[in-house]
Structures are given as C-alpha cells and as structure tokens.
Coordinates of C-alpha atoms in Angstrom, one line a residue:
M235 CA -0.2 0.1 0.3
D236 CA 2.4 2.5 0.9
Q237 CA 4.6 2.0 -2.3
F238 CA 1.3 2.1 -4.5
L239 CA 1.0 5.7 -2.8
Q240 CA 4.2 6.8 -2.5
K241 CA 3.7 6.0 -6.5
K242 CA 0.8 7.5 -6.2
S243 CA 1.7 11.0 -5.1
F244 CA 5.3 9.5 -7.6
S245 CA 2.9 10.1 -10.6
A246 CA 0.9 13.8 -9.6
P247 CA 3.0 16.3 -9.6
N248 CA 4.0 15.1 -13.5
S249 CA -0.1 15.0 -14.6
L250 CA -2.4 17.3 -12.4
P251 CA -1.0 20.8 -13.6
N252 CA -1.1 19.1 -17.4
V253 CA -5.2 19.0 -16.8
P254 CA -5.4 22.6 -16.5
H255 CA -3.3 23.6 -19.3
L256 CA -5.6 20.1 -21.5
R257 CA -8.5 20.8 -20.1
L258 CA -7.9 25.3 -21.6
A259 CA -6.8 23.4 -25.1
E260 CA -10.0 22.0 -26.3
T261 CA -12.2 25.3 -24.8
T262 CA -9.5 26.8 -27.0
S263 CA -10.3 24.1 -30.1
S264 CA -13.8 23.7 -29.5
S265 CA -13.9 27.1 -29.7
N266 CA -11.7 28.2 -33.2
S267 CA -13.1 24.6 -34.5
G268 CA -16.6 26.8 -34.5
M269 CA -16.1 30.1 -35.2
F270 CA -14.6 28.0 -38.7
L271 CA -17.9 26.6 -38.6
T272 CA -19.1 30.0 -38.9
V273 CA -17.4 31.8 -41.6
I274 CA -17.2 28.7 -43.2
S275 CA -21.3 28.0 -43.4
F276 CA -21.6 31.9 -43.5
I277 CA -19.6 32.0 -46.6
F278 CA -21.2 28.9 -48.2
F279 CA -24.5 30.4 -48.2
T280 CA -23.8 34.7 -49.3
A281 CA -22.0 32.5 -52.0
F282 CA -24.9 30.3 -53.1
A283 CA -28.2 33.3 -52.9
G284 CA -25.8 35.0 -55.1
F285 CA -24.4 32.9 -57.6
L286 CA -28.2 31.9 -57.9
T287 CA -29.1 34.9 -58.4
W288 CA -26.1 35.7 -61.4
R289 CA -28.0 32.9 -63.3
I290 CA -31.3 33.7 -62.8
T291 CA -30.8 37.1 -64.3
R292 CA -28.3 37.8 -66.2
K293 CA -29.9 38.2 -68.5
D294 CA -31.9 41.2 -67.5
E295 CA -32.6 44.4 -69.4
K296 CA -30.6 47.3 -67.1
S297 CA -30.0 49.8 -69.2
T298 CA -33.4 52.3 -68.7
S299 CA -35.5 53.0 -65.6
D300 CA -38.2 49.9 -66.9
G301 CA -35.4 47.5 -66.2
F302 CA -33.7 48.8 -64.1
F303 CA -36.3 50.8 -62.0
L304 CA -38.7 48.1 -62.3
G305 CA -37.7 45.5 -63.4
G306 CA -39.5 45.2 -67.0
R307 CA -42.9 45.3 -65.1
S308 CA -41.8 41.8 -64.6
L309 CA -42.9 40.4 -60.8
T310 CA -45.0 37.6 -60.5
Y311 CA -46.4 37.2 -57.1
P312 CA -44.1 34.8 -55.5
I313 CA -41.2 36.8 -56.0
I314 CA -43.5 40.3 -55.4
A315 CA -44.0 38.9 -52.0
G316 CA -40.3 37.4 -51.3
S317 CA -38.9 40.8 -51.9
L318 CA -41.9 42.4 -50.3
L319 CA -41.4 40.0 -46.4
L320 CA -37.6 40.7 -46.8
T321 CA -37.5 44.2 -47.7
N322 CA -39.3 44.6 -44.6
L323 CA -37.3 41.8 -42.6
S324 CA -34.5 43.1 -42.0
T325 CA -32.1 43.9 -39.3
E326 CA -34.8 46.8 -37.7
Q327 CA -36.9 44.9 -37.1
M328 CA -34.3 41.3 -36.2
V329 CA -32.7 43.0 -34.0
G330 CA -35.0 46.5 -33.0
L331 CA -37.8 44.8 -32.6
N332 CA -37.7 42.1 -31.2
G333 CA -35.1 44.4 -28.7
A334 CA -38.9 46.3 -28.5
A335 CA -40.1 43.2 -27.1
F336 CA -37.6 42.5 -24.4
K337 CA -38.6 45.3 -23.2
H338 CA -41.9 46.6 -23.4
G339 CA -43.4 43.2 -23.9
L340 CA -46.2 41.1 -26.8
S341 CA -48.1 44.5 -27.0
V342 CA -45.7 44.8 -30.3
M343 CA -46.6 42.9 -32.0
A344 CA -49.0 45.6 -33.6
W345 CA -46.6 46.8 -36.1
E346 CA -46.4 42.8 -37.5
V347 CA -50.2 42.0 -37.2
N348 CA -52.1 45.4 -37.3
A349 CA -49.8 45.4 -41.1
V350 CA -51.8 43.0 -42.2
V351 CA -54.3 45.2 -42.3
A352 CA -53.1 48.0 -43.8
L353 CA -51.4 45.4 -46.6
V354 CA -55.5 44.6 -47.8
L355 CA -56.4 47.8 -48.5
M356 CA -53.3 47.6 -50.7
A357 CA -54.2 45.6 -52.9
I358 CA -58.2 46.2 -52.4
Y359 CA -58.2 50.3 -53.1
F360 CA -54.1 51.3 -53.2
L361 CA -52.2 48.6 -56.2
P362 CA -55.0 49.5 -58.2
K363 CA -54.6 53.0 -58.3
F364 CA -51.4 53.1 -58.8
L365 CA -50.9 50.4 -61.3
Q366 CA -53.0 52.1 -63.3
T367 CA -51.2 55.5 -63.5
G368 CA -48.5 53.6 -64.5
I369 CA -45.7 55.4 -62.3
T370 CA -42.5 53.7 -60.2
T371 CA -42.5 56.3 -57.0
V372 CA -44.6 58.4 -55.6
P373 CA -43.7 61.6 -56.1
Q374 CA -45.0 61.3 -59.7
F375 CA -48.1 60.2 -58.7
L376 CA -48.4 63.2 -56.2
E377 CA -47.3 64.9 -59.6
L378 CA -50.5 63.4 -62.0
R379 CA -53.1 64.3 -59.3
Y380 CA -51.5 67.2 -58.2
N381 CA -48.6 69.5 -60.2
K382 CA -44.6 69.6 -60.6
Q383 CA -44.2 71.7 -57.5
T384 CA -46.2 68.9 -55.1
Q385 CA -43.7 66.2 -56.7
S386 CA -40.9 68.1 -56.2
I387 CA -41.6 68.6 -52.2
A388 CA -42.4 65.3 -52.1
N389 CA -40.0 63.7 -54.1
T390 CA -37.3 66.6 -51.3
I391 CA -39.3 64.8 -47.8
F392 CA -38.2 61.5 -49.0
L393 CA -35.1 62.2 -50.1
F394 CA -34.0 64.1 -47.2
A395 CA -36.1 60.5 -44.9
Y396 CA -33.9 58.4 -47.4
A397 CA -31.2 60.0 -46.7
L398 CA -30.9 61.0 -42.9
I399 CA -32.9 58.5 -41.3
L400 CA -33.8 54.5 -43.1
I401 CA -30.4 54.6 -44.5
P402 CA -28.9 55.0 -41.5
L403 CA -31.0 52.9 -39.8
I404 CA -29.7 50.1 -41.7
L405 CA -26.2 50.0 -41.5
Y406 CA -26.3 50.2 -37.8
T407 CA -28.5 47.4 -36.6
G408 CA -27.6 45.3 -38.9
A409 CA -23.9 46.3 -37.7
K410 CA -25.1 46.0 -33.9
G411 CA -27.0 42.1 -34.8
L412 CA -23.5 41.0 -36.7
I413 CA -21.3 41.7 -34.4
N414 CA -23.2 40.2 -31.6
M415 CA -24.0 37.1 -33.6
M416 CA -20.7 36.4 -35.3
D417 CA -18.4 37.2 -32.3
L418 CA -16.7 40.4 -34.4
A419 CA -15.3 41.6 -31.6
T420 CA -13.1 37.7 -31.0
L421 CA -13.5 37.8 -34.6
T422 CA -11.2 40.3 -35.4
G423 CA -9.3 41.1 -32.4
I424 CA -10.8 45.2 -32.1
E425 CA -11.8 46.0 -29.1
N426 CA -13.0 49.1 -29.0
S427 CA -17.1 48.5 -30.0
T428 CA -17.3 52.0 -31.6
T429 CA -14.1 50.6 -34.5
L430 CA -16.1 47.5 -35.2
L431 CA -19.2 49.9 -35.5
Q432 CA -17.9 51.9 -37.5
L433 CA -15.8 49.7 -40.2
T434 CA -18.8 47.3 -39.7
C435 CA -21.5 50.4 -41.1
I436 CA -19.0 50.7 -43.5
L437 CA -18.3 47.0 -45.1
I438 CA -21.9 46.7 -44.5
G439 CA -22.2 50.1 -46.7
I440 CA -19.9 49.3 -49.2
L441 CA -20.8 45.6 -49.9
G442 CA -25.0 46.9 -50.6
L443 CA -23.1 49.7 -52.1
L444 CA -22.3 47.4 -54.7
Y445 CA -24.6 45.2 -55.1
S446 CA -27.5 48.0 -56.0
R447 CA -24.8 50.3 -58.5
F448 CA -24.3 46.6 -60.8
G449 CA -28.1 45.6 -60.2
G450 CA -31.8 46.4 -60.5
L451 CA -34.9 45.9 -59.0
R452 CA -35.6 42.5 -60.3
S453 CA -32.1 40.9 -59.4
L454 CA -32.8 42.7 -55.9
A455 CA -36.7 41.2 -56.2
V456 CA -35.7 37.4 -57.0
L457 CA -32.3 37.6 -53.9
D458 CA -34.8 39.2 -51.5
T459 CA -37.2 35.8 -52.8
I460 CA -33.8 33.0 -52.0
N461 CA -32.8 35.3 -48.6
G462 CA -36.4 35.5 -47.4
I463 CA -36.5 31.4 -47.7
G464 CA -33.7 31.4 -46.2
L465 CA -34.8 34.2 -43.1
L466 CA -38.7 32.5 -42.3
I467 CA -36.2 29.0 -42.2
G468 CA -33.9 30.7 -39.3
G469 CA -36.0 32.8 -37.9
I470 CA -38.5 30.0 -37.0
M471 CA -35.4 27.7 -35.9
I472 CA -34.7 30.7 -33.8
A473 CA -37.6 30.7 -31.7
W474 CA -37.7 26.8 -31.0
F475 CA -33.8 27.1 -30.2
A476 CA -35.1 29.9 -27.9
L477 CA -38.7 28.1 -26.3
N478 CA -36.8 25.6 -25.1
A479 CA -33.5 27.1 -24.0
M480 CA -36.7 28.8 -21.5
G481 CA -38.1 25.1 -21.0
G482 CA -34.7 23.8 -19.4
G483 CA -34.7 21.8 -22.8
E484 CA -37.5 19.5 -22.6
G485 CA -39.0 21.1 -25.6
I486 CA -41.3 24.0 -26.4
G487 CA -44.4 23.0 -24.3
A488 CA -42.8 23.8 -21.1
G489 CA -40.9 26.7 -23.0
W490 CA -44.0 28.1 -23.5
T491 CA -45.4 27.7 -20.4
A492 CA -42.2 28.8 -18.7
L493 CA -41.7 32.1 -20.4
N494 CA -46.1 32.5 -19.5
E495 CA -46.4 31.9 -15.6
N496 CA -42.2 33.8 -15.0
H497 CA -43.7 36.9 -16.6
P498 CA -47.5 36.6 -17.4
E499 CA -47.1 40.7 -17.3
H500 CA -44.5 40.7 -20.9
M501 CA -47.4 38.8 -22.9
D502 CA -50.4 39.9 -23.0
S503 CA -51.3 41.5 -26.4
T504 CA -53.0 44.5 -25.4
G505 CA -50.8 45.1 -23.0
A506 CA -50.5 45.2 -19.5
E507 CA -50.3 46.6 -16.3
G508 CA -46.9 46.8 -14.6
V509 CA -45.2 47.2 -18.8
D510 CA -43.6 50.0 -20.5
V511 CA -45.9 49.7 -22.6
S512 CA -44.1 51.1 -25.8
V513 CA -47.6 50.4 -28.4
P514 CA -51.0 51.6 -25.7
F515 CA -53.4 49.0 -27.4
S516 CA -55.7 52.3 -28.1
T517 CA -53.2 54.2 -30.4
L518 CA -53.4 50.7 -32.8
F519 CA -56.2 53.3 -33.8
T520 CA -54.6 56.2 -35.0
G521 CA -51.2 56.7 -35.2
V522 CA -49.9 52.9 -35.2
A523 CA -52.3 52.1 -37.7
L524 CA -51.5 55.6 -39.8
L525 CA -48.4 54.9 -39.7
N526 CA -48.6 51.1 -41.1
L527 CA -50.9 52.2 -43.5
F528 CA -48.2 55.1 -45.7
Y529 CA -46.1 52.7 -44.2
W530 CA -47.4 49.5 -46.6
C531 CA -49.7 51.9 -49.0
T532 CA -47.4 54.2 -49.7
N533 CA -43.8 54.6 -48.7
Q534 CA -41.7 54.1 -51.6
Q535 CA -39.1 51.5 -50.9
I536 CA -42.3 48.8 -50.3
I537 CA -44.4 49.9 -52.8
Q538 CA -41.7 49.7 -55.6
R539 CA -41.9 46.4 -55.9
T540 CA -45.3 46.3 -56.3
F541 CA -45.1 48.4 -59.2
G542 CA -42.8 45.7 -61.3
A543 CA -45.8 43.5 -60.8
S544 CA -46.3 42.2 -64.9
S545 CA -50.5 41.9 -64.0
L546 CA -52.8 43.5 -61.1
A547 CA -53.9 40.1 -60.4
E548 CA -50.1 39.0 -59.4
G549 CA -49.5 42.1 -57.6
Q550 CA -52.6 41.7 -55.3
K551 CA -51.4 38.3 -54.6
G552 CA -47.7 39.0 -53.8
V553 CA -50.0 41.6 -51.1
L554 CA -52.1 39.8 -50.0
L555 CA -49.5 36.5 -49.5
T556 CA -47.2 39.2 -47.7
G557 CA -50.4 39.4 -45.4
G558 CA -50.5 36.4 -45.0
L559 CA -46.6 36.1 -44.2
K560 CA -47.3 38.3 -41.7
L561 CA -49.0 37.1 -39.8
L562 CA -46.2 34.5 -39.0
G563 CA -44.1 37.3 -37.3
P564 CA -44.2 37.7 -33.5
L565 CA -42.9 34.3 -33.9
Y566 CA -39.1 35.4 -35.1
L567 CA -39.7 38.7 -34.2
V568 CA -41.1 38.9 -30.8
L569 CA -41.8 35.8 -29.9
P570 CA -37.1 36.3 -29.2
G571 CA -37.2 39.4 -28.2
L572 CA -39.3 38.1 -24.8
V573 CA -37.8 34.7 -24.0
A574 CA -34.6 37.3 -24.3
Y575 CA -35.4 39.3 -21.6
H576 CA -36.4 35.6 -19.0
L577 CA -32.6 34.7 -20.2
Y578 CA -31.0 38.0 -19.6
S579 CA -32.3 40.3 -18.7
A580 CA -29.8 40.4 -15.1
E581 CA -27.0 41.2 -16.9
G582 CA -28.3 44.6 -17.6
I583 CA -28.1 43.9 -21.8
K584 CA -29.3 46.6 -24.1
P585 CA -32.6 46.5 -25.7
D586 CA -31.0 45.9 -29.1
D587 CA -28.4 43.8 -28.3
A588 CA -31.3 41.4 -27.1
Y589 CA -31.6 39.4 -30.4
G590 CA -27.5 39.2 -31.6
T591 CA -26.9 37.5 -27.8
L592 CA -29.9 35.0 -28.2
V593 CA -28.1 33.2 -31.4
A594 CA -25.4 33.4 -30.4
R595 CA -25.5 31.9 -27.9
L596 CA -28.0 28.7 -28.7
L597 CA -27.4 28.3 -32.6
P598 CA -25.1 25.7 -33.1
P599 CA -22.1 27.1 -35.1
Y600 CA -22.9 26.0 -38.4
L601 CA -26.6 27.7 -38.4
T602 CA -24.6 31.0 -36.4
G603 CA -22.6 31.1 -40.0
F604 CA -26.2 30.4 -42.3
F605 CA -28.4 32.2 -40.1
S606 CA -25.7 35.7 -40.2
A607 CA -25.6 35.3 -44.4
V608 CA -29.7 35.0 -43.5
M609 CA -29.3 38.4 -41.4
V610 CA -26.6 40.4 -43.5
G611 CA -28.7 39.0 -46.9
A612 CA -31.6 40.8 -45.2
I613 CA -29.4 44.2 -44.8
L614 CA -28.0 44.2 -48.1
S615 CA -31.6 44.1 -49.4
S616 CA -33.0 46.4 -47.4
F617 CA -29.9 48.4 -48.1
N618 CA -29.8 48.0 -51.5
A619 CA -34.0 49.0 -51.8
A620 CA -33.7 51.5 -49.8
L621 CA -30.6 52.7 -52.7
N622 CA -32.6 51.2 -55.6
S623 CA -35.2 53.8 -54.5
T624 CA -33.4 57.6 -53.6
S625 CA -32.3 56.8 -57.0
A626 CA -35.3 56.1 -58.6
L627 CA -36.5 59.5 -56.6
F628 CA -33.2 61.0 -57.4
S629 CA -33.4 60.3 -61.2
I630 CA -36.5 60.8 -62.2
G631 CA -38.0 63.0 -59.6
L632 CA -34.8 65.4 -59.9
Y633 CA -32.2 64.4 -62.4
K634 CA -35.4 64.1 -64.5
H635 CA -37.7 67.6 -63.9
K636 CA -34.4 69.8 -63.1
I637 CA -31.2 68.8 -63.7
N638 CA -31.3 66.9 -67.3
P639 CA -34.5 67.3 -68.6
E640 CA -33.2 66.0 -72.2
G641 CA -30.8 63.8 -71.0
T642 CA -31.5 59.9 -71.7
E643 CA -32.8 56.5 -70.5
E644 CA -29.0 56.0 -70.1
Q645 CA -27.9 58.9 -69.3
T646 CA -30.8 58.4 -66.5
V647 CA -29.6 55.3 -64.7
K648 CA -26.3 56.7 -64.8
A649 CA -27.2 59.0 -62.9
A650 CA -28.8 58.1 -60.6
K651 CA -26.4 55.0 -59.9
R652 CA -24.0 57.9 -59.0
F653 CA -26.0 59.7 -56.4
V654 CA -26.4 56.9 -54.9
V655 CA -22.7 56.6 -53.9
V656 CA -22.4 59.6 -52.4
I657 CA -25.8 58.5 -50.4
A658 CA -23.9 55.2 -49.0
I659 CA -21.5 57.4 -48.4
A660 CA -22.7 59.7 -46.2
A661 CA -25.0 56.9 -44.4
M662 CA -21.6 54.8 -43.6
I663 CA -20.7 57.7 -41.6
G664 CA -23.4 59.2 -40.4
A665 CA -24.6 55.0 -38.7
P666 CA -23.3 55.2 -35.2
I667 CA -24.0 58.2 -33.7
L668 CA -27.7 55.9 -33.2
A669 CA -25.7 54.0 -30.9
S670 CA -26.5 56.7 -28.7
Q671 CA -30.8 55.7 -28.7
E672 CA -32.8 53.0 -26.1
T673 CA -34.5 51.0 -28.2
I674 CA -33.9 51.7 -31.8
F675 CA -37.1 50.5 -33.0
T676 CA -39.2 53.8 -30.9
Y677 CA -36.1 55.9 -33.1
L678 CA -37.2 54.0 -35.5
Q679 CA -42.0 54.8 -35.8
D680 CA -41.0 58.9 -33.8
M681 CA -38.9 60.2 -36.4
N682 CA -41.5 58.2 -39.5
A683 CA -43.7 59.0 -38.3
I684 CA -42.3 63.0 -39.3
Y685 CA -42.8 62.3 -42.4
F686 CA -45.4 58.9 -42.6
I687 CA -48.2 60.9 -41.8
P688 CA -47.7 64.4 -43.9
I689 CA -47.2 62.2 -47.4
F690 CA -50.4 59.8 -46.5
S691 CA -53.1 62.2 -45.9
V692 CA -51.9 64.1 -49.3
V693 CA -52.3 60.7 -51.5
L694 CA -55.7 59.1 -49.1
V695 CA -57.5 62.3 -49.7
G696 CA -56.3 63.0 -53.1
L697 CA -57.5 59.5 -54.3
L698 CA -60.9 60.1 -52.1
N699 CA -61.2 63.5 -54.0
R700 CA -60.9 64.5 -56.8
N701 CA -61.2 68.5 -56.2
V702 CA -58.4 69.2 -53.6
P703 CA -56.1 71.3 -55.5
A704 CA -52.4 71.0 -55.5
K705 CA -51.7 74.5 -53.3
A706 CA -53.9 72.7 -50.3
A707 CA -51.4 69.0 -50.9
S708 CA -48.4 71.8 -50.9
T709 CA -49.1 73.0 -47.7
A710 CA -50.5 70.3 -45.9
M711 CA -47.4 68.4 -46.4
I712 CA -44.7 70.8 -45.4
A713 CA -46.9 72.6 -42.1
G714 CA -47.7 68.6 -40.9
I715 CA -43.6 68.1 -41.0
I716 CA -43.4 71.2 -38.9
L717 CA -46.9 69.6 -36.6
I718 CA -45.2 66.5 -36.0
S719 CA -42.1 68.2 -35.7
L720 CA -43.1 70.8 -33.0
G721 CA -44.1 67.5 -31.0
A722 CA -41.5 65.3 -30.5
F723 CA -38.3 67.3 -31.0
V724 CA -39.4 71.0 -29.0
A725 CA -39.4 69.7 -24.8
P726 CA -42.3 72.7 -24.0
I727 CA -44.6 70.9 -26.2
K728 CA -43.6 68.0 -26.4
Q729 CA -44.4 68.1 -22.7
G730 CA -47.8 70.1 -23.1
I731 CA -49.1 66.9 -25.0
K732 CA -48.0 64.5 -22.3
D733 CA -49.8 66.4 -19.5
L734 CA -52.2 66.5 -21.3
G735 CA -52.2 63.7 -21.1
I736 CA -52.4 62.4 -24.4
H737 CA -50.0 59.2 -26.4
N738 CA -47.7 60.3 -28.9
F739 CA -49.3 58.2 -31.1
H740 CA -52.3 60.3 -30.5
Y741 CA -50.6 63.3 -31.6
M742 CA -49.9 62.1 -34.5
G743 CA -53.7 60.6 -35.4
I744 CA -54.1 64.3 -34.2
V745 CA -52.3 66.0 -37.3
F746 CA -53.4 63.6 -39.0
A747 CA -57.6 65.0 -38.6
S748 CA -56.0 68.4 -39.0
L749 CA -54.9 68.0 -42.2
V750 CA -57.7 65.7 -43.9
T751 CA -60.6 69.1 -42.3
Y752 CA -57.6 70.8 -43.7
L753 CA -57.8 68.9 -47.4
L754 CA -61.8 68.4 -47.7
V755 CA -62.6 72.2 -46.4
M756 CA -59.9 73.6 -49.4
A757 CA -61.6 71.0 -52.1
K758 CA -65.3 73.0 -50.7
V759 CA -63.8 76.4 -51.3
S760 CA -61.0 76.6 -53.4
P761 CA -61.4 73.1 -55.2
R762 CA -60.2 72.5 -58.9
S763 CA -60.7 74.3 -61.8
E764 CA -62.5 71.3 -63.3
P765 CA -62.2 67.4 -61.1
W766 CA -58.5 65.4 -61.7
K767 CA -59.9 61.7 -63.4
I768 CA -57.9 59.4 -63.4
E769 CA -56.5 58.5 -66.4
T770 CA -54.9 54.4 -67.4
R771 CA -51.0 55.4 -68.8
N772 CA -50.0 51.3 -67.6
T773 CA -49.9 49.1 -70.3
I774 CA -49.8 45.3 -67.9
D775 CA -53.6 43.6 -67.7
M776 CA -55.4 45.2 -64.5
T777 CA -57.9 42.1 -64.6
P778 CA -58.3 42.3 -60.4
W779 CA -57.5 39.0 -58.3
K780 CA -60.6 36.6 -58.1
G781 CA -59.9 35.7 -55.2
V782 CA -58.9 38.9 -53.5
R783 CA -61.8 39.7 -51.8
W784 CA -62.0 35.9 -49.0
A785 CA -58.8 36.1 -48.7
S786 CA -59.1 40.1 -47.7
A787 CA -61.5 38.8 -45.6
A788 CA -59.7 35.7 -43.6
S789 CA -56.5 37.9 -43.2
V790 CA -58.9 40.1 -41.4
I791 CA -60.2 37.9 -39.2
L792 CA -57.0 36.2 -38.6
V793 CA -56.1 40.1 -37.0
F794 CA -58.6 40.2 -34.1
A795 CA -58.6 35.5 -33.9
F796 CA -54.9 37.4 -33.3
Y797 CA -55.5 39.6 -31.1
A798 CA -58.0 37.7 -29.0
A799 CA -55.5 35.0 -28.5
F800 CA -53.5 36.7 -26.0
A801 CA -54.7 39.0 -24.5
K802 CA -55.2 38.9 -20.5

C-alpha cells in the first residue's frame, strides 16, 4: 500500500499540472472549430445566394429606367411577396422589434399583426389605382394628381428621410446584429466597440453599394426571395431553440409554459399594467394604424416592388401573400425578444443587443453562420431597396425634372448610380451615431412619423376627393412636417402634450385628422378648376384577382383572432 501511495504521489506532480492546460487547449480548439464552422457556413450560403441570383437575372435589361427600377414590370406574386417580406424584415425589424419586445412585451406585435390590415387595403384599393397610372414613384403620382411643385416637395421629403433616417438606421442595426451573432470582436481582434461598429457599417455599406450599382430591381427581388426563404427557416429555428432553452431543454411546450408563468405581464397582446408599454391598445386605431398604412401603401421603398408586377392580379396575390406571412412575424420578431428578457435581462444588456446575444448563445456554430448569412442578405436587401428607391426618386423626380430634362434613359440610370454612391457614403459615416438611442425601433417610429403622416394624408385625400387643389396639398405636407416635428423635438410642446395625457401616437392621429380636414375644406372653398380624373397609363393586364376579397376577409379575421388569443 505504501509503495502504491508513493507511486501515486510521485506521478501526481507530473500529471496534475497538465490537466488545466489540456482543458484550456480543448476549449480553445472547440472555440476555434466553432468559429471556423460559423465563417464557412456564412461564406457558403452568401455565395450560393449570390450565384443563384446571377444565374436567374444575368440576361435582364438594366440600362432603362423601367428595367432598372421596376424589373421590366415582370414580377410575379412569389417574387413580389418574397421581396416585400425581406425588404421589410431587415435588421431594424429583427434587431429593433425583438429589442422592443425585450423592453415592452408582447404588445409590440402590433407592428406585425396590424400590418395585415394595411396590406389588405393596399391590395384592394391603393394598388389598382397606382398600377393604372403606370407610375414608378409616389411623387410621380402626386405630380399627376396635383402638380410639379407638389411632386418636388414630396420628392425632397423622401430623399432627405431616406438619406438621414432610413439608410443609416439599416446600416446601424445590421452592424449591431452581425457584431453580436458572429462575435466579430473575437473574430477580428478589435476590442473598441465604437471602432468595430464603424468598420462594420462601412463594410456592409460597401457590399450593398456594389450590389445596388450593378443590379436592378429584379436582381434585388430574386435575391430577396432566396434570402426570404432562409430568413423564415432561420427565424422559426431560432424561436424553437429559444423556447427549448426557456423550458430547460424539455421542449418548446415547456418553454412556452415557463414564459407565461414567469413573466405574464410581458405576454399580453393589449399591454399590461406594470410594463413600460410603447404601443397602448388605443393607439392601434390612431398613430399605429396610420404609420402602418403609409408604410405598406405609400412608402416608396416598399411599394416599388408592387409597381413592378406583371399584372394587377399578380400584384394583389403578392401583397396578400405577404400579409399571410406577416401573421407569422411575431414568431421570429417578438418571441425571441421575450425569451431573451427572461434569460439575459439580469445581465443588464441593452434591448438592441438582445437578439444578437440570443442567436450567438443558442445556435450551433454552423447554424449561426447560416443565419448570419441570411441576416446579411436581409441587411443588403433593405439597404439596396432604400438605395434603389432613392436613386429612382432622384433620377425620375429630380434629374429628369430639373438637372437634365432632355437626358437619355442611359444617362438617367448612370446619374442615379452616381447619386447612390454619395448617399451610401453619407450613411456609412452617420450610422454609428445612432448608438446613443435606448431602443432603435421606438426611435424609428418617431422619426418616420415626421414624413409618413403628411404624405399619407395628401395621397389618401387626393385619391378620395377629386377637387382638392395642388396648393392645399403642398401646404398640408409642409404644415404636417412642422407640427409632427414640434411635438417630437420641442421640449415645452412635447411636455405639454404629455401633461394633457395625449400619447405621441394619438398626437399623430390628431395631426392627420387636422390635415385631412384642411384638405377637404380647401376642396370646397377653392376647388380645382376641373375635377381630377385618373388616366390609364399602363399596358399590363388590370384584371383583379378573383380571390382578392375572400383572401382579404380571411386575413382581417385572423388579425382579430390573434389579439383575442393573447389578450389577458
């Protein structure tokens, strides 16, 4: 026995000190292997999507404005739906809306579920009107309905909004999501978070700029569809992993039960007491409804996809299919944020870091790479959509009107591509400034309202009333921007509105109602010399889809069912 003990004690000094080193080596090896798998799967899926898009669209016409901006008006409903979905589902949604769910709970699902009602109205009313006119941009419609001055004002508003709000925000949220998912700090060795954010914004901007310059709308739409499939699969997969983790590995049913039991206040679709609710139920009928209506019915970045429809029926089917897919939105745009609140809120992470942290910690490395590639596709999709729309607004609304009215189609497209470079560079520089915001999604909605509300009021009343004069429309747009800005940025006015118990979304509704009233009064007091008449300027088939009303009714019923199912 003594000899055995002596032998054991003799061998121990030689073996024990090596154990920590072996474990460290194993951990490092595992980490390196995981990082390698993440990077390889990321590169593979990105290359696959790019190659497939090139194969499908390599012979497309991109030298004319119709070919470059509208895909030659040849888009079918699956392409339209995929493109609409992924243009919307960029990182301001994936990162921002999950961050809002992390902070405010299930009630933020309003931005997804209520969008269905707006899409129904788009399919039934707005799309037939827009396609009939053969327009490429919303300001073009305003020129047809009112005059060139109204078009110029709207065009300028859109250009400033996209350049100063939308495009920088896409870059910022894309960079934040990618930094967390791919653990870019470890991968690159850059420890300074500000520097890493700036460099990531620049990288994404350059990639998106290159694609936007060399591809037209059809190329973007096809890539959107490929990435859209991957995004749906990946988003649902993350929801499964999240619920499974919530249930302690005992399945998604256990996870859902735990989520409702541990945080019932976060699981009320109408908002619960004790939770900092950003979307009170009453606002669904005022500001939230108006923002959704503008976004899905008159926002150039989104509806440009529908303008490229090969027929009215294809456009309507594409829009309503998008509505059906939006009903799945809370599964991957809200649920992960709710789970992240339970798992990581004690760590003090920021809401906008919640989604990236969840993905990085729960997904296996090879799936993290795949989903990061899909997310990059989503980032580039929204970035490209905004750039493509911005270039359309510039070239058709400004270049052809003011700079070079006699310019050829080829000159117009070239000018648009050069303008895009300037906007993209400005966005790369400005995007990191957004890091100071508490929740990026709340910031987005507040900023969007500045131009959403005035433009939507002018478009809507212009369609419904044929006598509203052009001067009234121009005045309404400018006045609306001033009123919304005063309520959002001038401290005494903002506080006064709050003291009156008026939510900022209700204030948007009040401004909208005021603008509509003014426009209708002017239609009576100082009407157009001749009532406006819509003219058909399009050659596509304008026969409506036979199932449009049934599909619309079913979509609206499902929206009510969603709220009833999750109301406490």
